[in-house]
Amino acid sequence: MSKKPGAAQALHKVIMVGSGGVGKSALTLQFMYDEFVQDYEPTKADSYRKKVVLDGEEVQIDILDTAGQEDYAAIRDNYFRSGEGFLCVFSITEDDSFQATQEFREQILRVKNDENIPFLLVGNKSDLQEKRKVSLAEAQGRSQQWGVPYVETSAKTRENVDKVFFDLMREIRSRKIEDKAASNGRGKDRAKRKKKKCIIL
Amino acid sequence: MSEALAQHFITEEFTPEKFVKNLSSHCIGAEDLRHQRAKIQELADSISALLKLNVYQNYNQFIETAKEISHLETEMYQLSQLLSEQRSLLSIFGTNQNIVFENNFEIKSPTSVEFQFKEEESKLKLIQLLENVEGAMSLLETPGRMCLYEGSLLELDPVEGLPLKRIHAYLFNDVLMIASWLANGNRRGPPRYKMQVIYDLQSLAIVNIKDLGTVKLAFKLLSFPDTRVFQCTNAISKREWLEKCEQAKKLKIAQETQLKPIHTKKSTKMELLYTVSQSKYSETGTVGNNKIDKHHFYEPFPEWMLEVTEDLDSCIAQRHFEKAYKLIEKAKVFVNNALPTPQLNETTLKINSRSYFLINVLTRELELSVEAKSLQGGGLRSARRAVKLLIQMDHTAQACQLYLKLCSASLKARLKRVKREGTTVPYIKQLSAIAFSNIFELSQEFLKIFPQITNCASALVLWCSHEIKFLVSHLIKQMFIPQVSLSVLVECIIMIRNHCKQLTQMGMDFQYQLDNQLKIPLSRTLQDTGEKYMDAIKVRASEDNWKLSNLQTTQNFLNLLAELDNLGIPLPESCIKNKYWISLTNNTLAFAKLYIGLLEDCLNLITPETSNVIEEVLISVLQIQIQHIQSSIFNCKFKQDKNLMQDNAKYFHDVIIGRCLELYKSVIGYDFKKLLVLQEKFCFETISISNKPRPVPRTSIPKYSTTEFI
Ligand SMILES: Nc1nc2c(ncn2[C@@H]2O[C@H](COP(=O)(O)OP(=O)(O)OP(=O)(O)O)[C@@H](O)[C@H]2O)c(=O)[nH]1
Ligand SMILES: [Mg+2]
């Protein structure tokens, strides 16, 4: 649109987490490009950027699609640090993936050191009701325990796909406003500080 | 009966006098005594035959064992070569960690020479790389650090995606270094950089940017709190960066989980070193009673030591390698006697790097001369200089390997100059003469350069073996073609064997290897030749009309006599009819000449490996002629030629076969058994049915006279 977007344009950083094959990439691609990918190709770490209008305000969303595969578990911390909000995805057709969300939640809280980090529990593949292994009640129970919203999505039918991303962005936005209110103007300084803190040793 | 007799002789109390007395007292009359004598004679004969057989078997066994030993010997050489490579690898690896500064980091076990080369190469590369990066020399201190990938990237603003500046990134096995470009001014040479930041791979996340608006070919580094975006110049470069980073991270994580305890130990050791040298500093004010300490520690570096790295650089650049080596040695001595200080450490590192560099330059030098196409004698001579230095710098195995490669290249170059003109024989002669004399010379030269290094001697043996194998397989391709007759082949093979034998002067015997290589093609050729002869004999036999030969002139006659004498198959006087007529047919004469030629060729070639084939060929060719003679005798068409046939058969039996047996025995050392059987059979079936036996002259075959059968 414009070559020099106003510094005011917000950038919300979302991270997709969850076990391998639950549909993180599928959700991301559906959100980004309105398409559903049938093939499964394990992700390493991909990032996407998109301009969206959030409640009348033009903002940018930065999505980091991470690896669900176990062999990448050891390096997840590095990715999680950069996130402002998390979509913690499991597949309702696979109980293991639901159990794994507990671990992801703990790791995120540890890395971010913040109980109120914007976070959504996402039960994906809702189009596959006949194969459901995780009951709605079970999932809702966990989300209530964590104090986060629970949404069921389908990357295939696009059900609730926009909703989860927009809901999360709203949470991120309100967190940022809170932070700003708490320590006036700090958010901007932070961005500057990043560039200066370069020389180690 | 003879068994019982034999028992007599082997009893312990046997005495000849007693036995004879006993015998004569028991015997009645001369007839009985004669009978006893014959019996004893019989026993003696059979025993001597047994003895012969024994000797033959032992002889064969001896040959087999000798071959076995030869094989074992080569294997031992190979083994010793491998061991020496391993050992030198280990020692190089030890010094690799720190050439000058004796510091025992854990020694990993390298598995191959390649590995060692790689290690050194990567170290050297690292040094060369970091020399262009200001402030990055400290990266050298971590042993085993390797640069996996490097390249220039364009840094983008992580939020807006706008270009910021060009940077140069280096991916190591444990860290990623970002360096900014330094203005190079108008100086020539490689671009210079300044180190900006080092990211530990463990706390670094690499993200593939799939979509960032219009920005393409970018990836992102996350190292809290930094987020940095870099753009590659093309898709390949991006893919490589991502792949290499991924690999490095995985490796690093795998290692980290494995090597934790060792790692901490090492770092405490390093810390200890520093605290020690620091405490030395703090003692400056107090009066130390350690004089040596004081002397070495407080004294600043001598001037030459301050300039040592620059001097080394210029020496190497000007190819004053010996001087550079001496300087390194001198510096080593200095460093070993000095106490560790940060300054010393730094200089040590620098000297180490020059030492690697020198080794690398020297190896490269050798490698280049190997690759060089036009190898004159000078190539080897100049290589000697590099080799000597490498030996001095404890890189003997490497030097030896490269030198031998050079020898191979030089040999190849010299052989290439042998042009293939004219017939096979001159070419083979020239080629093998040049090849063997060169192998000989090169080996002698080698032994001069690498004296008293047994490991290298085994490398030489292997090298010779390899070269000879290669040469012989080339020669085989040239020699064993249909156009080359057996006799020409014999000439060539004898020559090659003689050349090969010369190497035994240096204690290297490759004759068995040569024979082994020749065995298969030679057997095939022998069989082919045999078949060709048989065909020719058959054709001639079908045209045989059994006529006396008329030589027409005295001269012809004398020529023939001389020729047959020469071949060892003289014409018996009984065959001379009158003037120029002889009672041998043209067919017989032709066969005789042909066969003796074949026989001589075969016997010239014979080795234990080929003796079976040779015997078979000799026998089957003879059999064709025998068939001819026999079928003629029973053919009514030639009824009136019976006498002539008898003469020919006898000549064939006595002279030709006799000569064959004689020659065989004189060359091989034992009887040609199969032929003896054949001869007997022929005599029985053909000659004995003759009604008019005549005495046969035995001019040249006293041993194998066959009259007793007639
Ligand atoms: N039916 C159905 N299939 C889905 C849905 N979401 C994803 N899939 C399929 O599930 C498989 C895995 O999807 P991905 O999005 O690649 O999984 P992922 O979570 O990114 O996996 P990793 O990259 O390994 O962590 C693919 O074959 C998708 O087509 C969905 O909502 N419904
Ligand atoms: Mg994925």
PDB file of N, CA and C in Angstrom, chain B residues 344-371:
ATOM      1  N   LEU B 344      51.821 -14.175  25.224  1.00  0.00           N
ATOM      2  CA  LEU B 344      52.445 -15.388  24.709  1.00  0.00           C
ATOM      3  C   LEU B 344      51.398 -16.277  24.051  1.00  0.00           C
ATOM      4  N   ASN B 345      50.268 -16.399  24.733  1.00  0.00           N
ATOM      5  CA  ASN B 345      49.187 -17.220  24.184  1.00  0.00           C
ATOM      6  C   ASN B 345      48.806 -16.765  22.797  1.00  0.00           C
ATOM      7  N   GLU B 346      48.681 -15.490  22.670  1.00  0.00           N
ATOM      8  CA  GLU B 346      48.245 -14.941  21.388  1.00  0.00           C
ATOM      9  C   GLU B 346      49.280 -15.236  20.311  1.00  0.00           C
ATOM     10  N   THR B 347      50.546 -14.994  20.679  1.00  0.00           N
ATOM     11  CA  THR B 347      51.604 -15.247  19.703  1.00  0.00           C
ATOM     12  C   THR B 347      51.658 -16.723  19.351  1.00  0.00           C
ATOM     13  N   THR B 348      51.486 -17.555  20.371  1.00  0.00           N
ATOM     14  CA  THR B 348      51.504 -18.987  20.126  1.00  0.00           C
ATOM     15  C   THR B 348      50.446 -19.363  19.100  1.00  0.00           C
ATOM     16  N   LEU B 349      49.266 -18.821  19.309  1.00  0.00           N
ATOM     17  CA  LEU B 349      48.183 -19.102  18.365  1.00  0.00           C
ATOM     18  C   LEU B 349      48.575 -18.687  16.955  1.00  0.00           C
ATOM     19  N   LYS B 350      49.182 -17.525  16.888  1.00  0.00           N
ATOM     20  CA  LYS B 350      49.556 -17.023  15.571  1.00  0.00           C
ATOM     21  C   LYS B 350      50.626 -17.903  14.933  1.00  0.00           C
ATOM     22  N   ILE B 351      51.591 -18.300  15.745  1.00  0.00           N
ATOM     23  CA  ILE B 351      52.646 -19.149  15.193  1.00  0.00           C
ATOM     24  C   ILE B 351      52.059 -20.477  14.747  1.00  0.00           C
ATOM     25  N   ASN B 352      51.171 -20.990  15.576  1.00  0.00           N
ATOM     26  CA  ASN B 352      50.489 -22.228  15.195  1.00  0.00           C
ATOM     27  C   ASN B 352      49.836 -22.091  13.843  1.00  0.00           C
ATOM     28  N   SER B 353      49.166 -20.996  13.690  1.00  0.00           N
ATOM     29  CA  SER B 353      48.430 -20.826  12.440  1.00  0.00           C
ATOM     30  C   SER B 353      49.391 -20.761  11.266  1.00  0.00           C
ATOM     31  N   ARG B 354      50.562 -20.131  11.481  1.00  0.00           N
ATOM     32  CA  ARG B 354      51.549 -20.083  10.404  1.00  0.00           C
ATOM     33  C   ARG B 354      52.121 -21.455  10.131  1.00  0.00           C
ATOM     34  N   SER B 355      52.240 -22.210  11.199  1.00  0.00           N
ATOM     35  CA  SER B 355      52.769 -23.544  11.046  1.00  0.00           C
ATOM     36  C   SER B 355      51.826 -24.394  10.181  1.00  0.00           C
ATOM     37  N   TYR B 356      50.553 -24.289  10.495  1.00  0.00           N
ATOM     38  CA  TYR B 356      49.556 -24.967   9.659  1.00  0.00           C
ATOM     39  C   TYR B 356      49.648 -24.482   8.230  1.00  0.00           C
ATOM     40  N   PHE B 357      49.793 -23.187   8.148  1.00  0.00           N
ATOM     41  CA  PHE B 357      49.808 -22.585   6.830  1.00  0.00           C
ATOM     42  C   PHE B 357      50.987 -23.131   6.025  1.00  0.00           C
ATOM     43  N   LEU B 358      52.129 -23.190   6.679  1.00  0.00           N
ATOM     44  CA  LEU B 358      53.321 -23.691   5.991  1.00  0.00           C
ATOM     45  C   LEU B 358      53.105 -25.135   5.527  1.00  0.00           C
ATOM     46  N   ILE B 359      52.575 -25.935   6.449  1.00  0.00           N
ATOM     47  CA  ILE B 359      52.317 -27.327   6.090  1.00  0.00           C
ATOM     48  C   ILE B 359      51.379 -27.377   4.900  1.00  0.00           C
ATOM     49  N   ASN B 360      50.392 -26.543   4.961  1.00  0.00           N
ATOM     50  CA  ASN B 360      49.409 -26.539   3.892  1.00  0.00           C
ATOM     51  C   ASN B 360      50.022 -26.098   2.566  1.00  0.00           C
ATOM     52  N   VAL B 361      50.842 -25.075   2.653  1.00  0.00           N
ATOM     53  CA  VAL B 361      51.487 -24.594   1.430  1.00  0.00           C
ATOM     54  C   VAL B 361      52.357 -25.694   0.837  1.00  0.00           C
ATOM     55  N   LEU B 362      53.078 -26.380   1.726  1.00  0.00           N
ATOM     56  CA  LEU B 362      53.962 -27.435   1.241  1.00  0.00           C
ATOM     57  C   LEU B 362      53.167 -28.586   0.628  1.00  0.00           C
ATOM     58  N   THR B 363      52.104 -28.974   1.316  1.00  0.00           N
ATOM     59  CA  THR B 363      51.289 -30.059   0.754  1.00  0.00           C
ATOM     60  C   THR B 363      50.674 -29.628  -0.561  1.00  0.00           C
ATOM     61  N   ARG B 364      50.229 -28.419  -0.569  1.00  0.00           N
ATOM     62  CA  ARG B 364      49.603 -27.902  -1.782  1.00  0.00           C
ATOM     63  C   ARG B 364      50.622 -27.926  -2.929  1.00  0.00           C
ATOM     64  N   GLU B 365      51.829 -27.536  -2.576  1.00  0.00           N
ATOM     65  CA  GLU B 365      52.910 -27.536  -3.549  1.00  0.00           C
ATOM     66  C   GLU B 365      53.061 -28.915  -4.181  1.00  0.00           C
ATOM     67  N   LEU B 366      53.076 -29.904  -3.287  1.00  0.00           N
ATOM     68  CA  LEU B 366      53.208 -31.270  -3.773  1.00  0.00           C
ATOM     69  C   LEU B 366      51.996 -31.672  -4.605  1.00  0.00           C
ATOM     70  N   GLU B 367      50.848 -31.314  -4.121  1.00  0.00           N
ATOM     71  CA  GLU B 367      49.634 -31.673  -4.841  1.00  0.00           C
ATOM     72  C   GLU B 367      49.638 -31.058  -6.232  1.00  0.00           C
ATOM     73  N   LEU B 368      50.083 -29.818  -6.267  1.00  0.00           N
ATOM     74  CA  LEU B 368      50.115 -29.132  -7.556  1.00  0.00           C
ATOM     75  C   LEU B 368      51.062 -29.816  -8.505  1.00  0.00           C
ATOM     76  N   SER B 369      52.222 -30.230  -7.987  1.00  0.00           N
ATOM     77  CA  SER B 369      53.151 -30.886  -8.918  1.00  0.00           C
ATOM     78  C   SER B 369      52.604 -32.228  -9.355  1.00  0.00           C
ATOM     79  N   VAL B 370      51.761 -32.839  -8.499  1.00  0.00           N
ATOM     80  CA  VAL B 370      51.137 -34.085  -8.940  1.00  0.00           C
ATOM     81  C   VAL B 370      50.200 -33.803 -10.106  1.00  0.00           C
ATOM     82  N   GLU B 371      49.478 -32.699  -9.966  1.00  0.00           N
ATOM     83  CA  GLU B 371      48.486 -32.386 -10.990  1.00  0.00           C
ATOM     84  C   GLU B 371      49.129 -31.868 -12.282  1.00  0.00           C
TER      85      GLU B 371
END
